[in-house]
Amino acid sequence: MLKGRHLIEPSDLTVSEIEEICSLAEQMIVDPVSFQDVCRGKILATLFFEPSTRTRLSFEAAMLHLGGTVEGFADASVTSGTKGETLADTIRVVSSYVDVIAMRNPKEGAALLASKYSAVPIINAGDGGHSHPTQTLTDLVTIRRLLGSTEGQTIGFCGDLKFGRTVHSLTQAMSLYPNNKFVFISPKELQMPEYMVKNILEPKNVQYITAERLEDVIGDLDILYMTRVQKERFFNEQDYLRLKDSYILDKEKMKLAKQRMIVLHPLPRVNEIAPEVDEDPRAAYFKQVRFGMFARMALISKLTGAL
């Protein structure tokens, strides 16, 4: 039963619950008209303390497509937080107005804190470098739709694996499925955090390797998950400038990949995927955006008890 639950990180959901949400999302993709009134009378609050385009608009579009309404903010400077109001008090107030809250905050652990004070479900729309569970649901729906299964895949994560919350969340989720293998491609400074390896992969005996060159491993991948090097996560601009162009996917590298491989990216991209790759049928990142709206529609429907 998902009604009334919070979603802070992927581990809050069991495999069967993830499958339930993804299956509902796929039904919505096929027949969206049948679901256009399921949240009529319900209100979603979007509390975005950090800039966002896709995630915020995706949540808002999801609720509107379900027949509900949306209120909230996209700029923390217009909130009472500038007057010194605590996050706890903001959540207490907002949760008295709405049926579900989607929140993004640059501070790791902010969503968990919010869940302790909210009278309605909190959906973590990203908390610093920690977790982004609805992007994970988006990724899983995309993989199911395009490859047919979330099992037995070799998935390569490329770029910023240290600060990439989407990478951490999807690694956590895909490690729940049998026979998946991971390839972590990054410079030494941006490697997957040790706690992810020690706490998530090794206890389950999940196979993984690390690499510094994309060209060396791209031919083994079923899924290539590209990420940008995130300037906002660096304390030292010189480190960012030195590493920001470490990996750029172009036509030449794509020639080394399997014909059935798909390329995913949580977006926004900067220059880590050359525009020429957009025309390749294996480029799935804009399909991924569309599927994300349906993943969030399914999640909202479940958490509010609409379905």
mmCIF file with all atom_site columns, N, CA and C in Angstrom, residues 56-79:
data_model
loop_
_atom_site.group_PDB
_atom_site.id
_atom_site.type_symbol
_atom_site.label_atom_id
_atom_site.label_alt_id
_atom_site.label_comp_id
_atom_site.label_asym_id
_atom_site.label_entity_id
_atom_site.label_seq_id
_atom_site.pdbx_PDB_ins_code
_atom_site.Cartn_x
_atom_site.Cartn_y
_atom_site.Cartn_z
_atom_site.occupancy
_atom_site.B_iso_or_equiv
_atom_site.pdbx_formal_charge
_atom_site.auth_seq_id
_atom_site.auth_comp_id
_atom_site.auth_asym_id
_atom_site.auth_atom_id
_atom_site.pdbx_PDB_model_num
ATOM 1  N N  . ARG A 1 56 ? 10.720 20.082 -12.276 1.00 0.00 ? 56 ARG A N  1
ATOM 2  C CA . ARG A 1 56 ? 9.580  20.866 -11.790 1.00 0.00 ? 56 ARG A CA 1
ATOM 3  C C  . ARG A 1 56 ? 8.433  20.849 -12.791 1.00 0.00 ? 56 ARG A C  1
ATOM 4  N N  . LEU A 1 57 ? 8.725  21.123 -14.067 1.00 0.00 ? 57 LEU A N  1
ATOM 5  C CA . LEU A 1 57 ? 7.662  21.145 -15.071 1.00 0.00 ? 57 LEU A CA 1
ATOM 6  C C  . LEU A 1 57 ? 7.068  19.761 -15.272 1.00 0.00 ? 57 LEU A C  1
ATOM 7  N N  . SER A 1 58 ? 7.893  18.736 -15.134 1.00 0.00 ? 58 SER A N  1
ATOM 8  C CA . SER A 1 58 ? 7.401  17.369 -15.265 1.00 0.00 ? 58 SER A CA 1
ATOM 9  C C  . SER A 1 58 ? 6.392  17.051 -14.162 1.00 0.00 ? 58 SER A C  1
ATOM 10 N N  . PHE A 1 59 ? 6.696  17.428 -12.919 1.00 0.00 ? 59 PHE A N  1
ATOM 11 C CA . PHE A 1 59 ? 5.756  17.221 -11.825 1.00 0.00 ? 59 PHE A CA 1
ATOM 12 C C  . PHE A 1 59 ? 4.457  17.999 -12.066 1.00 0.00 ? 59 PHE A C  1
ATOM 13 N N  . GLU A 1 60 ? 4.604  19.246 -12.480 1.00 0.00 ? 60 GLU A N  1
ATOM 14 C CA . GLU A 1 60 ? 3.417  20.061 -12.692 1.00 0.00 ? 60 GLU A CA 1
ATOM 15 C C  . GLU A 1 60 ? 2.570  19.504 -13.835 1.00 0.00 ? 60 GLU A C  1
ATOM 16 N N  . ALA A 1 61 ? 3.216  19.132 -14.940 1.00 0.00 ? 61 ALA A N  1
ATOM 17 C CA . ALA A 1 61 ? 2.481  18.544 -16.063 1.00 0.00 ? 61 ALA A CA 1
ATOM 18 C C  . ALA A 1 61 ? 1.815  17.236 -15.652 1.00 0.00 ? 61 ALA A C  1
ATOM 19 N N  . ALA A 1 62 ? 2.520  16.444 -14.845 1.00 0.00 ? 62 ALA A N  1
ATOM 20 C CA . ALA A 1 62 ? 1.961  15.162 -14.388 1.00 0.00 ? 62 ALA A CA 1
ATOM 21 C C  . ALA A 1 62 ? 0.654  15.385 -13.631 1.00 0.00 ? 62 ALA A C  1
ATOM 22 N N  . MET A 1 63 ? 0.667  16.314 -12.684 1.00 0.00 ? 63 MET A N  1
ATOM 23 C CA . MET A 1 63 ? -0.547 16.550 -11.891 1.00 0.00 ? 63 MET A CA 1
ATOM 24 C C  . MET A 1 63 ? -1.670 17.123 -12.750 1.00 0.00 ? 63 MET A C  1
ATOM 25 N N  . LEU A 1 64 ? -1.338 18.012 -13.669 1.00 0.00 ? 64 LEU A N  1
ATOM 26 C CA . LEU A 1 64 ? -2.364 18.597 -14.542 1.00 0.00 ? 64 LEU A CA 1
ATOM 27 C C  . LEU A 1 64 ? -2.967 17.535 -15.460 1.00 0.00 ? 64 LEU A C  1
ATOM 28 N N  . HIS A 1 65 ? -2.139 16.613 -15.961 1.00 0.00 ? 65 HIS A N  1
ATOM 29 C CA . HIS A 1 65 ? -2.645 15.539 -16.815 1.00 0.00 ? 65 HIS A CA 1
ATOM 30 C C  . HIS A 1 65 ? -3.551 14.576 -16.039 1.00 0.00 ? 65 HIS A C  1
ATOM 31 N N  . LEU A 1 66 ? -3.384 14.546 -14.721 1.00 0.00 ? 66 LEU A N  1
ATOM 32 C CA . LEU A 1 66 ? -4.237 13.697 -13.876 1.00 0.00 ? 66 LEU A CA 1
ATOM 33 C C  . LEU A 1 66 ? -5.502 14.425 -13.432 1.00 0.00 ? 66 LEU A C  1
ATOM 34 N N  . GLY A 1 67 ? -5.643 15.684 -13.836 1.00 0.00 ? 67 GLY A N  1
ATOM 35 C CA . GLY A 1 67 ? -6.831 16.452 -13.488 1.00 0.00 ? 67 GLY A CA 1
ATOM 36 C C  . GLY A 1 67 ? -6.718 17.241 -12.208 1.00 0.00 ? 67 GLY A C  1
ATOM 37 N N  . GLY A 1 68 ? -5.551 17.220 -11.558 1.00 0.00 ? 68 GLY A N  1
ATOM 38 C CA . GLY A 1 68 ? -5.344 17.968 -10.328 1.00 0.00 ? 68 GLY A CA 1
ATOM 39 C C  . GLY A 1 68 ? -4.833 19.369 -10.589 1.00 0.00 ? 68 GLY A C  1
ATOM 40 N N  . THR A 1 69 ? -4.474 20.073 -9.524  1.00 0.00 ? 69 THR A N  1
ATOM 41 C CA . THR A 1 69 ? -3.938 21.425 -9.636  1.00 0.00 ? 69 THR A CA 1
ATOM 42 C C  . THR A 1 69 ? -2.605 21.511 -8.904  1.00 0.00 ? 69 THR A C  1
ATOM 43 N N  . VAL A 1 70 ? -1.895 22.614 -9.159  1.00 0.00 ? 70 VAL A N  1
ATOM 44 C CA . VAL A 1 70 ? -0.535 22.780 -8.644  1.00 0.00 ? 70 VAL A CA 1
ATOM 45 C C  . VAL A 1 70 ? -0.374 24.168 -8.045  1.00 0.00 ? 70 VAL A C  1
ATOM 46 N N  . GLU A 1 71 ? 0.337  24.240 -6.922  1.00 0.00 ? 71 GLU A N  1
ATOM 47 C CA . GLU A 1 71 ? 0.791  25.527 -6.401  1.00 0.00 ? 71 GLU A CA 1
ATOM 48 C C  . GLU A 1 71 ? 2.202  25.333 -5.865  1.00 0.00 ? 71 GLU A C  1
ATOM 49 N N  . GLY A 1 72 ? 2.943  26.438 -5.716  1.00 0.00 ? 72 GLY A N  1
ATOM 50 C CA . GLY A 1 72 ? 4.312  26.293 -5.219  1.00 0.00 ? 72 GLY A CA 1
ATOM 51 C C  . GLY A 1 72 ? 5.198  27.406 -5.693  1.00 0.00 ? 72 GLY A C  1
ATOM 52 N N  . PHE A 1 73 ? 6.502  27.156 -5.652  1.00 0.00 ? 73 PHE A N  1
ATOM 53 C CA . PHE A 1 73 ? 7.478  28.167 -6.072  1.00 0.00 ? 73 PHE A CA 1
ATOM 54 C C  . PHE A 1 73 ? 8.671  27.494 -6.716  1.00 0.00 ? 73 PHE A C  1
ATOM 55 N N  . ALA A 1 74 ? 9.351  28.277 -7.575  1.00 0.00 ? 74 ALA A N  1
ATOM 56 C CA . ALA A 1 74 ? 10.543 27.790 -8.264  1.00 0.00 ? 74 ALA A CA 1
ATOM 57 C C  . ALA A 1 74 ? 11.775 28.578 -7.868  1.00 0.00 ? 74 ALA A C  1
ATOM 58 N N  . ASP A 1 75 ? 11.633 29.442 -6.876  1.00 0.00 ? 75 ASP A N  1
ATOM 59 C CA . ASP A 1 75 ? 12.734 30.312 -6.462  1.00 0.00 ? 75 ASP A CA 1
ATOM 60 C C  . ASP A 1 75 ? 12.639 30.519 -4.960  1.00 0.00 ? 75 ASP A C  1
ATOM 61 N N  . ALA A 1 76 ? 13.616 30.020 -4.236  1.00 0.00 ? 76 ALA A N  1
ATOM 62 C CA . ALA A 1 76 ? 13.589 30.103 -2.775  1.00 0.00 ? 76 ALA A CA 1
ATOM 63 C C  . ALA A 1 76 ? 13.616 31.540 -2.275  1.00 0.00 ? 76 ALA A C  1
ATOM 64 N N  . SER A 1 77 ? 14.073 32.488 -3.102  1.00 0.00 ? 77 SER A N  1
ATOM 65 C CA . SER A 1 77 ? 14.177 33.882 -2.669  1.00 0.00 ? 77 SER A CA 1
ATOM 66 C C  . SER A 1 77 ? 12.811 34.536 -2.460  1.00 0.00 ? 77 SER A C  1
ATOM 67 N N  . VAL A 1 78 ? 11.747 33.899 -2.971  1.00 0.00 ? 78 VAL A N  1
ATOM 68 C CA . VAL A 1 78 ? 10.413 34.485 -2.816  1.00 0.00 ? 78 VAL A CA 1
ATOM 69 C C  . VAL A 1 78 ? 9.659  33.859 -1.638  1.00 0.00 ? 78 VAL A C  1
ATOM 70 N N  . THR A 1 79 ? 10.338 33.028 -0.849  1.00 0.00 ? 79 THR A N  1
ATOM 71 C CA . THR A 1 79 ? 9.677  32.345 0.262   1.00 0.00 ? 79 THR A CA 1
ATOM 72 C C  . THR A 1 79 ? 9.996  33.033 1.590   1.00 0.00 ? 79 THR A C  1
#
